[in-house]
Coordinates of N, CA, C and O in Angstrom, one line a residue:
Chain A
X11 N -11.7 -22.4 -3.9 CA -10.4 -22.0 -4.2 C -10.0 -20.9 -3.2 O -10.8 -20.0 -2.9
X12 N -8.5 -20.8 -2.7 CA -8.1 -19.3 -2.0 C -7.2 -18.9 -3.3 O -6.7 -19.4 -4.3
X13 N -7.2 -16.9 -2.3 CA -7.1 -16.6 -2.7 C -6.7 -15.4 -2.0 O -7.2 -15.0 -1.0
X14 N -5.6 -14.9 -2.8 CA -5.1 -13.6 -1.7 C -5.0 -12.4 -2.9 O -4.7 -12.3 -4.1
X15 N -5.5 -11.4 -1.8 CA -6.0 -9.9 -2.6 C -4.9 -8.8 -2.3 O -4.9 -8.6 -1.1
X16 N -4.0 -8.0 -3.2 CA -3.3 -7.1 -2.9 C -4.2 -5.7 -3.2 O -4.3 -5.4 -4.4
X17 N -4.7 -5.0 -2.2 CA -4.9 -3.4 -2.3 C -4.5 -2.6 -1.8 O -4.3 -2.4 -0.6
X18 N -4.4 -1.5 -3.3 CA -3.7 -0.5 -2.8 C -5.3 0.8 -2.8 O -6.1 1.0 -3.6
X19 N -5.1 1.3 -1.7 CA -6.4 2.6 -1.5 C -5.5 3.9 -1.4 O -4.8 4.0 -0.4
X20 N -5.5 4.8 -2.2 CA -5.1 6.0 -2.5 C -6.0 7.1 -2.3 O -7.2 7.0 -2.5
X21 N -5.2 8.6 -1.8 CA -6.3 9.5 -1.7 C -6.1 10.2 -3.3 O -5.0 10.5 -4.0
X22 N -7.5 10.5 -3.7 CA -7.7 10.9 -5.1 C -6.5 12.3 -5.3 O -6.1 13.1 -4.4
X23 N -6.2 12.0 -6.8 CA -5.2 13.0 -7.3 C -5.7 14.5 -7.0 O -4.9 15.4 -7.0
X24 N -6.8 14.6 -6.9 CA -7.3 15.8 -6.8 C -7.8 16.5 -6.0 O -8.3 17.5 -6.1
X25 N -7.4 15.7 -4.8 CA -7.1 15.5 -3.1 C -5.8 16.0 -2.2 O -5.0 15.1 -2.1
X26 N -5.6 17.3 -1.4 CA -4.8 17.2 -0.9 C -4.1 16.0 0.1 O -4.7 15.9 1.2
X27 N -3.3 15.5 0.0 CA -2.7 14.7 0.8 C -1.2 15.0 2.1 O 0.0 14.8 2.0
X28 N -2.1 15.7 3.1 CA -1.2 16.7 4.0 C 0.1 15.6 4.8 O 1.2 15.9 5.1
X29 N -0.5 14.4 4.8 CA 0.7 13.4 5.4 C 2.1 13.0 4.1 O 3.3 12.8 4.2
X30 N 1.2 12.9 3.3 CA 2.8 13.1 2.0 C 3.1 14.2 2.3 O 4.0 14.5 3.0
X31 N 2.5 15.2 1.7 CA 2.9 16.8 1.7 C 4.1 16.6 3.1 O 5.3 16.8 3.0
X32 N 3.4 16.3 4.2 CA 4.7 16.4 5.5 C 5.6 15.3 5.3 O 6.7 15.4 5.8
X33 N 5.5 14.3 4.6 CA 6.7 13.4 4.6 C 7.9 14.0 3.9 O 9.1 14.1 4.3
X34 N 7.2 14.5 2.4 CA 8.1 15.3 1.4 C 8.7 16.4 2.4 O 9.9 16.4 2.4
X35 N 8.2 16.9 2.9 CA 8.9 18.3 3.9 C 9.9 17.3 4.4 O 10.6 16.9 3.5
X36 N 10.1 16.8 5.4 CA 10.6 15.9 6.1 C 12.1 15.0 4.9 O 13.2 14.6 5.1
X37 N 11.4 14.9 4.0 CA 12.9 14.4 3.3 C 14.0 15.3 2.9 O 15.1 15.0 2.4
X38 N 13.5 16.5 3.2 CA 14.6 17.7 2.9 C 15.2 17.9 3.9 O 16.2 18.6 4.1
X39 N 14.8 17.4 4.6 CA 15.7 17.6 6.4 C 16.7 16.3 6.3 O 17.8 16.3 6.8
X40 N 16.1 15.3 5.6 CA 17.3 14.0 5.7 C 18.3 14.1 4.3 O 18.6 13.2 3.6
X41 N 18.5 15.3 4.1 CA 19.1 15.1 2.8 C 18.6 14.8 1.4 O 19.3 14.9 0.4
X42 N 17.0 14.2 1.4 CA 17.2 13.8 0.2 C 16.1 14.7 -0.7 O 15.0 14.2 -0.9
X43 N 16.5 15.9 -1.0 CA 15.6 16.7 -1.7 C 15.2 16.6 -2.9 O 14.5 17.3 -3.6
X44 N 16.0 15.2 -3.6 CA 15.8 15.2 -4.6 C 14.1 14.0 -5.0 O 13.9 13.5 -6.1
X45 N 13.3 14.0 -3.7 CA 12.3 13.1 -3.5 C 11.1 14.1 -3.6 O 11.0 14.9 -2.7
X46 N 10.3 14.2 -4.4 CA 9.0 14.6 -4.3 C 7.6 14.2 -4.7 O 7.4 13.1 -5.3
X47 N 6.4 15.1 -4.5 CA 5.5 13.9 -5.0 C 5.3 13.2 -4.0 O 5.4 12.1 -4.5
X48 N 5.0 13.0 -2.7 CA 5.5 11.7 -2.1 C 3.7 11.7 -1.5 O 3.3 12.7 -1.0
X49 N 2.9 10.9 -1.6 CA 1.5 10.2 -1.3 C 1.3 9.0 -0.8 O 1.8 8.1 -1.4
X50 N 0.6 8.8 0.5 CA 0.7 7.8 1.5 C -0.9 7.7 1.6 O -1.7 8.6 2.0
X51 N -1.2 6.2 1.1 CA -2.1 5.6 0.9 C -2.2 4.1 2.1 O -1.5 4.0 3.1
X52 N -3.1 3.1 1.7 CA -3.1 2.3 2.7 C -2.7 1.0 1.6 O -3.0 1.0 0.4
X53 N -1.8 -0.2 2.1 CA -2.0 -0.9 1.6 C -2.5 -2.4 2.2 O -2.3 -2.6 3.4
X54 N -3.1 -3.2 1.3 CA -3.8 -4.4 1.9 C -4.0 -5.0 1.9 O -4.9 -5.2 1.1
X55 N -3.5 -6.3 2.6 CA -3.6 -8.1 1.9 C -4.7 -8.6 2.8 O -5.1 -8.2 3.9
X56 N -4.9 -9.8 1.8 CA -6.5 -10.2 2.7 C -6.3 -11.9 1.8 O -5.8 -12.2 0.7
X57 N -7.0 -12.8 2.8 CA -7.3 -13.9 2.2 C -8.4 -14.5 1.8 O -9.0 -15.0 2.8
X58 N -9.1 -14.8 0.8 CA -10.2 -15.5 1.0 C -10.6 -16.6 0.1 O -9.8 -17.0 -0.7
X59 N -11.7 -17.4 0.3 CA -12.3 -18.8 -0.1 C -13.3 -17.7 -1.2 O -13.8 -16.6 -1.0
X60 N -13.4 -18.6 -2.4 CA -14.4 -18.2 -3.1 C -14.1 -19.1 -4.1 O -13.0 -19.6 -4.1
X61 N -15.2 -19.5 -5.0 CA -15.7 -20.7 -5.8 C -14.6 -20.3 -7.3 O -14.0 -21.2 -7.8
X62 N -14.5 -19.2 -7.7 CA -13.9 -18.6 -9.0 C -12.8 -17.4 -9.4 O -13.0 -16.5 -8.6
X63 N -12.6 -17.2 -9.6 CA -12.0 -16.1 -9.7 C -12.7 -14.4 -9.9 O -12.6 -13.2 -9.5
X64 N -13.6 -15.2 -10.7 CA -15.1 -13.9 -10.5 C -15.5 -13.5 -9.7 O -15.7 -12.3 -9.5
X65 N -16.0 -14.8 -8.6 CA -16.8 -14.4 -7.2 C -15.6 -14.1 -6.3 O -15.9 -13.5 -5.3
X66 N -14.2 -14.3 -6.4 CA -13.6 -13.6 -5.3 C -13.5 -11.9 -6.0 O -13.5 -10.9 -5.3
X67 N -13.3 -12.0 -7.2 CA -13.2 -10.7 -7.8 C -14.5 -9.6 -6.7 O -14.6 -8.7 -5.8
X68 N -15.2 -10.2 -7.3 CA -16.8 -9.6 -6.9 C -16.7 -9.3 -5.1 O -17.1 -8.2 -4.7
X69 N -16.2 -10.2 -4.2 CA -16.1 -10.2 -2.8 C -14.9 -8.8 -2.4 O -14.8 -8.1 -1.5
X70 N -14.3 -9.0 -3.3 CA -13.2 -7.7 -2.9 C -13.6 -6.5 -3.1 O -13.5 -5.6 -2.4
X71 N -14.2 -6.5 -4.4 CA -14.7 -5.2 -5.1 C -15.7 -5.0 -3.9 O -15.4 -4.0 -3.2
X72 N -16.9 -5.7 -3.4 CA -17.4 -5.5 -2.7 C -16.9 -4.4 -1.3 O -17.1 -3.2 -1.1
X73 N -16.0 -5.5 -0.3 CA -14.8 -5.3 0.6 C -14.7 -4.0 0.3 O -15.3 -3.2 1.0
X74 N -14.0 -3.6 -0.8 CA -13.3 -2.0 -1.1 C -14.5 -1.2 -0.8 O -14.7 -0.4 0.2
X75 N -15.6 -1.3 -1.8 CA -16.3 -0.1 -1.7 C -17.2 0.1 -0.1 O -17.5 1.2 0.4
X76 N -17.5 -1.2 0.5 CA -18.4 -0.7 1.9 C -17.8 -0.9 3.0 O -18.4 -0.9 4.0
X77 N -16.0 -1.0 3.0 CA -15.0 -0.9 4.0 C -14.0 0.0 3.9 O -14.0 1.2 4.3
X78 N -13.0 -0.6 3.0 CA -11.8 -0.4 3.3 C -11.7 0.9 2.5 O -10.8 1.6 3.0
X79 N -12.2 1.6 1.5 CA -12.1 2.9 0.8 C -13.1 3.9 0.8 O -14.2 3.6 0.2
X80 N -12.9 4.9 1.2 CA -14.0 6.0 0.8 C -14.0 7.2 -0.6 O -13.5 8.2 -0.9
X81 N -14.8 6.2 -1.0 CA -14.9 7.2 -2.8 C -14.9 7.8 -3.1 O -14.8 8.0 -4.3
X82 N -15.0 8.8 -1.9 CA -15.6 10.2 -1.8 C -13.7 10.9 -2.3 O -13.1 11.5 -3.2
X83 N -13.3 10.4 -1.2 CA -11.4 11.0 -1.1 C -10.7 10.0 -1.7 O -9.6 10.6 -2.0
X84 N -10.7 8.8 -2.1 CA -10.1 7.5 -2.0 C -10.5 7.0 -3.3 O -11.4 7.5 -4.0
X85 N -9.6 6.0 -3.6 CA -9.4 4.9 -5.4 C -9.2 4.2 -4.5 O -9.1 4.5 -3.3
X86 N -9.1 2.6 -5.4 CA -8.4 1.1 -4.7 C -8.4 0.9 -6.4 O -9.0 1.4 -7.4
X87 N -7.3 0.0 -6.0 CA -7.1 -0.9 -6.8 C -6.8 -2.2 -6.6 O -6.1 -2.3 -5.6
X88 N -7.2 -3.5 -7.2 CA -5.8 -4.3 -6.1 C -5.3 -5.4 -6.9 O -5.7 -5.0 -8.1
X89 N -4.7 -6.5 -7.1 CA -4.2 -7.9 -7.6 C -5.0 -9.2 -6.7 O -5.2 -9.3 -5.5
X90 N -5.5 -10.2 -7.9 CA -5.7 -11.2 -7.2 C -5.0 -12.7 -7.1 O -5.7 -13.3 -8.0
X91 N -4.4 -13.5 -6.7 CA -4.0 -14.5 -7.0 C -4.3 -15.7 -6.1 O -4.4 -15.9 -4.9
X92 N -4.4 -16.4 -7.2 CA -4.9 -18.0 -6.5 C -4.0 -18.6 -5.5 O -2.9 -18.5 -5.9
X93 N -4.1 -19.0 -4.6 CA -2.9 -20.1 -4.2 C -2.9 -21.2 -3.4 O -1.8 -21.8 -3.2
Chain B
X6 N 17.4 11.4 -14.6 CA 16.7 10.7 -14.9 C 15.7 10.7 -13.4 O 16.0 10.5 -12.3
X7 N 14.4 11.0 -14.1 CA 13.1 10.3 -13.2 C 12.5 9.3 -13.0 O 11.9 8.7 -13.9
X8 N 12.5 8.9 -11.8 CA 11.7 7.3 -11.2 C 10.6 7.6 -10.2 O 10.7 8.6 -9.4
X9 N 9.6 6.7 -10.1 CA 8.7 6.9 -9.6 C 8.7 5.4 -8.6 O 8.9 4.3 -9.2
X10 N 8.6 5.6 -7.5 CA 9.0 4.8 -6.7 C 7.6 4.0 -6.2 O 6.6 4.7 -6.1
X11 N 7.4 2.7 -6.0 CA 5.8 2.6 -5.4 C 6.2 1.7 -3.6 O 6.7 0.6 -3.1
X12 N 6.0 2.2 -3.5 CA 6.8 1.3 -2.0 C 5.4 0.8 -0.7 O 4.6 1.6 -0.3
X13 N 5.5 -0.5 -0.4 CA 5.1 -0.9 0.4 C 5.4 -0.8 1.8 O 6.6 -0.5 2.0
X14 N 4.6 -0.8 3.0 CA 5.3 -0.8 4.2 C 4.1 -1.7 5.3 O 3.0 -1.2 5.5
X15 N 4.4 -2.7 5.6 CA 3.8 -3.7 6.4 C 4.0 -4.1 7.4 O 5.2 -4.4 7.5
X16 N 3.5 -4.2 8.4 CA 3.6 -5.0 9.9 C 3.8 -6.0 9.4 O 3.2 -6.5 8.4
X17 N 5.2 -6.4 10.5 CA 5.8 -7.6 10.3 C 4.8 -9.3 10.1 O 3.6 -8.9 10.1
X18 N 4.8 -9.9 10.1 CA 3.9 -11.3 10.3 C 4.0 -12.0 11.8 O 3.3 -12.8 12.4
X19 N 5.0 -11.4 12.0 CA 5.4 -12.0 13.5 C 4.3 -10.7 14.4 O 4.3 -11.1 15.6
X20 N 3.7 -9.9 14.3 CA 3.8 -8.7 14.9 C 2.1 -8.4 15.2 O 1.7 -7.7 14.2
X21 N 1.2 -8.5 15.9 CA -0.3 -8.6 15.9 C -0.5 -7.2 15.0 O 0.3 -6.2 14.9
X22 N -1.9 -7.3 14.3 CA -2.0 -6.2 13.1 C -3.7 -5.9 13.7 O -4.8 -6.3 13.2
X23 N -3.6 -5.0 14.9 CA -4.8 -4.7 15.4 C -5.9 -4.6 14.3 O -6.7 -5.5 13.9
X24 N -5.5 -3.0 13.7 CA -6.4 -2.7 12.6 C -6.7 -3.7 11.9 O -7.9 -3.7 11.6
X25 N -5.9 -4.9 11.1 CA -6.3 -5.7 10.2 C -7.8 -6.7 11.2 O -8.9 -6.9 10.7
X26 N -7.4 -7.0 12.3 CA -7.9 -7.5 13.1 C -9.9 -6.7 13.2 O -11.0 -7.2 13.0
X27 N -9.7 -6.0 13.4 CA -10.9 -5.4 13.3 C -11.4 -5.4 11.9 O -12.5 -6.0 11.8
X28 N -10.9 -5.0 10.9 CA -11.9 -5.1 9.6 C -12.0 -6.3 9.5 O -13.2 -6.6 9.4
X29 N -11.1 -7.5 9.4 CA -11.8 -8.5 9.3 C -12.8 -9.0 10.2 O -13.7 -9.6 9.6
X30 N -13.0 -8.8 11.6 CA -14.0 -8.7 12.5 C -15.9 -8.0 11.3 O -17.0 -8.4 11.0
X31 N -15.1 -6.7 11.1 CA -16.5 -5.7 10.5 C -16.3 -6.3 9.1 O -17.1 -5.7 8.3
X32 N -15.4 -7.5 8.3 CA -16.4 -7.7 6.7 C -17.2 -8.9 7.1 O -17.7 -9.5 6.1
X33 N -17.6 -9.7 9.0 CA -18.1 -10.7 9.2 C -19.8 -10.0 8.9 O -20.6 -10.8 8.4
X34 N -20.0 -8.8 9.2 CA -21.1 -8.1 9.9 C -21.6 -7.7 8.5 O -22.8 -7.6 8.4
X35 N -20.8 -7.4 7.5 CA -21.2 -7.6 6.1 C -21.3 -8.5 5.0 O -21.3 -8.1 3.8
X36 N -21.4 -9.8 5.4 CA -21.5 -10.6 5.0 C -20.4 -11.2 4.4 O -20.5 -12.4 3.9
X37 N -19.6 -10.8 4.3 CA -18.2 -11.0 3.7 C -17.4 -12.0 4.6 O -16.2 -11.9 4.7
X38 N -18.2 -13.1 5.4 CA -17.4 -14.1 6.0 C -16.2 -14.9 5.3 O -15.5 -15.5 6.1
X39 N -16.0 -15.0 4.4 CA -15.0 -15.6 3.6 C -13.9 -14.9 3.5 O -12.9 -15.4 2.9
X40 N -14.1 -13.8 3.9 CA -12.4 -12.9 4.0 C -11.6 -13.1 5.0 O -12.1 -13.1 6.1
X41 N -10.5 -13.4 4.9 CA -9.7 -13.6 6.6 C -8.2 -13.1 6.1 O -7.5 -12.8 5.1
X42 N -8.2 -13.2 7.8 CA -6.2 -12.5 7.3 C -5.9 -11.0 6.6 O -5.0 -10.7 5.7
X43 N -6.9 -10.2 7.3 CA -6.3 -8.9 6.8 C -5.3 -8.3 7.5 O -5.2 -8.2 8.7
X44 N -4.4 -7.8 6.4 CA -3.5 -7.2 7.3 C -3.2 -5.7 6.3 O -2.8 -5.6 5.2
X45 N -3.4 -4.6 7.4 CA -3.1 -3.2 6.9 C -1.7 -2.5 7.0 O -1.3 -2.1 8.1
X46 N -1.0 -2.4 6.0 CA 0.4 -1.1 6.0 C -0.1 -0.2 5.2 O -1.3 0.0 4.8
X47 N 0.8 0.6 4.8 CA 0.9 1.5 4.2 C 1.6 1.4 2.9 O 2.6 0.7 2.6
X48 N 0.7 2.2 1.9 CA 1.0 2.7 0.3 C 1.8 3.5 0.0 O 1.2 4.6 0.0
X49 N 3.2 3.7 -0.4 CA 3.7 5.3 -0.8 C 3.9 5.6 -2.1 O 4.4 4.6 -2.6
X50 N 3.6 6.5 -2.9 CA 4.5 6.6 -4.0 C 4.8 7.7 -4.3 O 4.1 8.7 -4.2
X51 N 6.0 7.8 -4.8 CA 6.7 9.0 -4.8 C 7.5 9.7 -6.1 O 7.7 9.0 -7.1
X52 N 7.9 10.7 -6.0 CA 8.8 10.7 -7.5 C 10.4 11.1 -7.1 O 10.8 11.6 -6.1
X53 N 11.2 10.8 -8.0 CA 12.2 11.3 -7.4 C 13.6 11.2 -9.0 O 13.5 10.4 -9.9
X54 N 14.6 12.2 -8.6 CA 15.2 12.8 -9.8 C 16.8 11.9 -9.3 O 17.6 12.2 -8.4
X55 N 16.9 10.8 -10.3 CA 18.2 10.7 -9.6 C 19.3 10.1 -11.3 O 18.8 9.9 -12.4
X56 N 20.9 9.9 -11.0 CA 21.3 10.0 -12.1 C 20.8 8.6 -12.6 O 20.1 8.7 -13.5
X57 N 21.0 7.4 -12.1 CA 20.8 6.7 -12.4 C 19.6 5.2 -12.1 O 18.7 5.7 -11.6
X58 N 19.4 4.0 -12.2 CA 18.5 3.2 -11.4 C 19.1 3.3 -9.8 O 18.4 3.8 -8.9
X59 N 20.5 2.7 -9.6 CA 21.2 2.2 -9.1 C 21.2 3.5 -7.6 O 21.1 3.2 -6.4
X60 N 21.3 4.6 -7.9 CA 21.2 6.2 -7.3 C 19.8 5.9 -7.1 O 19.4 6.5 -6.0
X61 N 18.8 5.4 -7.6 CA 17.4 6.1 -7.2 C 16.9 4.8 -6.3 O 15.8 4.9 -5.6
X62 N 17.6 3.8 -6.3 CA 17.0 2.6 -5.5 C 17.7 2.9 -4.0 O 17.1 2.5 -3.0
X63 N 19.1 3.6 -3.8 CA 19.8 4.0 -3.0 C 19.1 5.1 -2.4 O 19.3 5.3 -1.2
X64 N 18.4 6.0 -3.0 CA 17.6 7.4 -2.1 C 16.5 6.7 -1.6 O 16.1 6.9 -0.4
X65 N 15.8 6.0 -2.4 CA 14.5 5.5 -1.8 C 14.8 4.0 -0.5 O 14.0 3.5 0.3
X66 N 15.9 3.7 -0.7 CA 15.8 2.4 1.0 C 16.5 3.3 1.9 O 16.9 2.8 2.9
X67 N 17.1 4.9 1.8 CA 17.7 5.2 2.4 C 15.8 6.3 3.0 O 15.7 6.6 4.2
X68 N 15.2 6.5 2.4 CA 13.8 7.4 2.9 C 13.0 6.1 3.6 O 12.2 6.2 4.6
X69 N 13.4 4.7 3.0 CA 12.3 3.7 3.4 C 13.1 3.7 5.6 O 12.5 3.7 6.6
X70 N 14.3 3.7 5.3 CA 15.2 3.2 6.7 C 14.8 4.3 7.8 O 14.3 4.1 8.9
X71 N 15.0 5.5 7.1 CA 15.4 6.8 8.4 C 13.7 7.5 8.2 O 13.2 8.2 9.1
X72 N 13.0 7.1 7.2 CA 11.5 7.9 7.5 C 10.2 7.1 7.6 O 9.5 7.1 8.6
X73 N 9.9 6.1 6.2 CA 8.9 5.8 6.0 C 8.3 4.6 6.9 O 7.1 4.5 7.1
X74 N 9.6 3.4 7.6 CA 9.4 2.6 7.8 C 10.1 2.4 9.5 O 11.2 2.8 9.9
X75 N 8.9 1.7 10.2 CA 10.0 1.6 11.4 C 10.2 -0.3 11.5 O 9.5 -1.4 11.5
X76 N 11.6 0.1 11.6 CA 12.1 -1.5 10.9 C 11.5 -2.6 12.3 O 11.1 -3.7 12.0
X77 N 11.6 -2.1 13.5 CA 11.4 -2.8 14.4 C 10.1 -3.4 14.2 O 10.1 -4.6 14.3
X78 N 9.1 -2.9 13.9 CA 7.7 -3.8 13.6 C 7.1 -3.8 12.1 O 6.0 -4.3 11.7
X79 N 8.1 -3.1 11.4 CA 7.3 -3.2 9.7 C 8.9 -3.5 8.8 O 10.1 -3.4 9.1
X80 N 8.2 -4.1 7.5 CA 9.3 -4.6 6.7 C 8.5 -4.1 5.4 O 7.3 -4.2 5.2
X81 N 9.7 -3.3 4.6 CA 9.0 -2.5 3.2 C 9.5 -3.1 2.2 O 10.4 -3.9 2.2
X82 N 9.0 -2.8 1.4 CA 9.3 -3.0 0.1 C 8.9 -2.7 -0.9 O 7.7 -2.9 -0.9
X83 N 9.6 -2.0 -2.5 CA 9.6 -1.0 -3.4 C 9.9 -1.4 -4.8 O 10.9 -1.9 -5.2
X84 N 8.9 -1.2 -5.5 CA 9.0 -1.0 -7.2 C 9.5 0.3 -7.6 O 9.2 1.3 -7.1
X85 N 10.7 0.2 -8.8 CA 11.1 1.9 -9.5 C 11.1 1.5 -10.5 O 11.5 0.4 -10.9
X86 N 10.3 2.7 -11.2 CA 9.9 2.7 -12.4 C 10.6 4.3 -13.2 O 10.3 5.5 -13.1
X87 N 11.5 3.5 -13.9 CA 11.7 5.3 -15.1 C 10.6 5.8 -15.6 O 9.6 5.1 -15.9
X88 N 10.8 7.3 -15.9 CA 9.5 7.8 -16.1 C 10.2 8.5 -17.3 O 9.6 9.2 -18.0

């Protein structure tokens, strides 16, 4: 079966995040100060072959933790769907 | 009224996606041959104070046009959620 994986990798809440922090600065210059909060993470589609929905589950979780995220600063989450 | 915005921002499909290009290259070297088609944008989410849905979908494509996204090689797109 394919299958396509939507993740999102965020830096931990308890993590400064200096590129939002400057984006947020930056929306007060365009007018829109009423935007805050603003955190810039990575997002990421991916396709793969896998027998189940388990083993692709298992191949992503994989993916996330010895690539695409560092645990240390970083979460993922992501969506899987068949297609 | 508060919305929390979750916004996507992607290289186009038309548009080569270096970085996706390489991790899928590095999940071959981890065994993760069955992954293909990565492609990396960007995660944002943000908060923001506006009167209405209609006002807060209008502040956020108006931050996605002039900040977050550059339309010539990425195309975004955004969930609002009242808070």
């Amino acid at each position: 079966m394919k299958f396509i994986a939507e993740i999102n990798v965020m830096p931990l809440k308890e993590i400064l995040d200096p590129q939002g922090k400057a984006v947020a600065g930056s929306m007060k210059n365009l007018g829109l100060s009423n935007i805050k909060n603003v955190r810039i993470g990575k997002h990421i589609t991916l396709e793969l072959e896998a027998e189940n929905e388990a083993a692709a589950r298992e191949s992503v979780e994989q993916a996330c933790k010895q690539l695409l995220a560092n645990l240390i600063m970083e979460s993922y989450e992501f969506d899987l769907k068949a297609i």
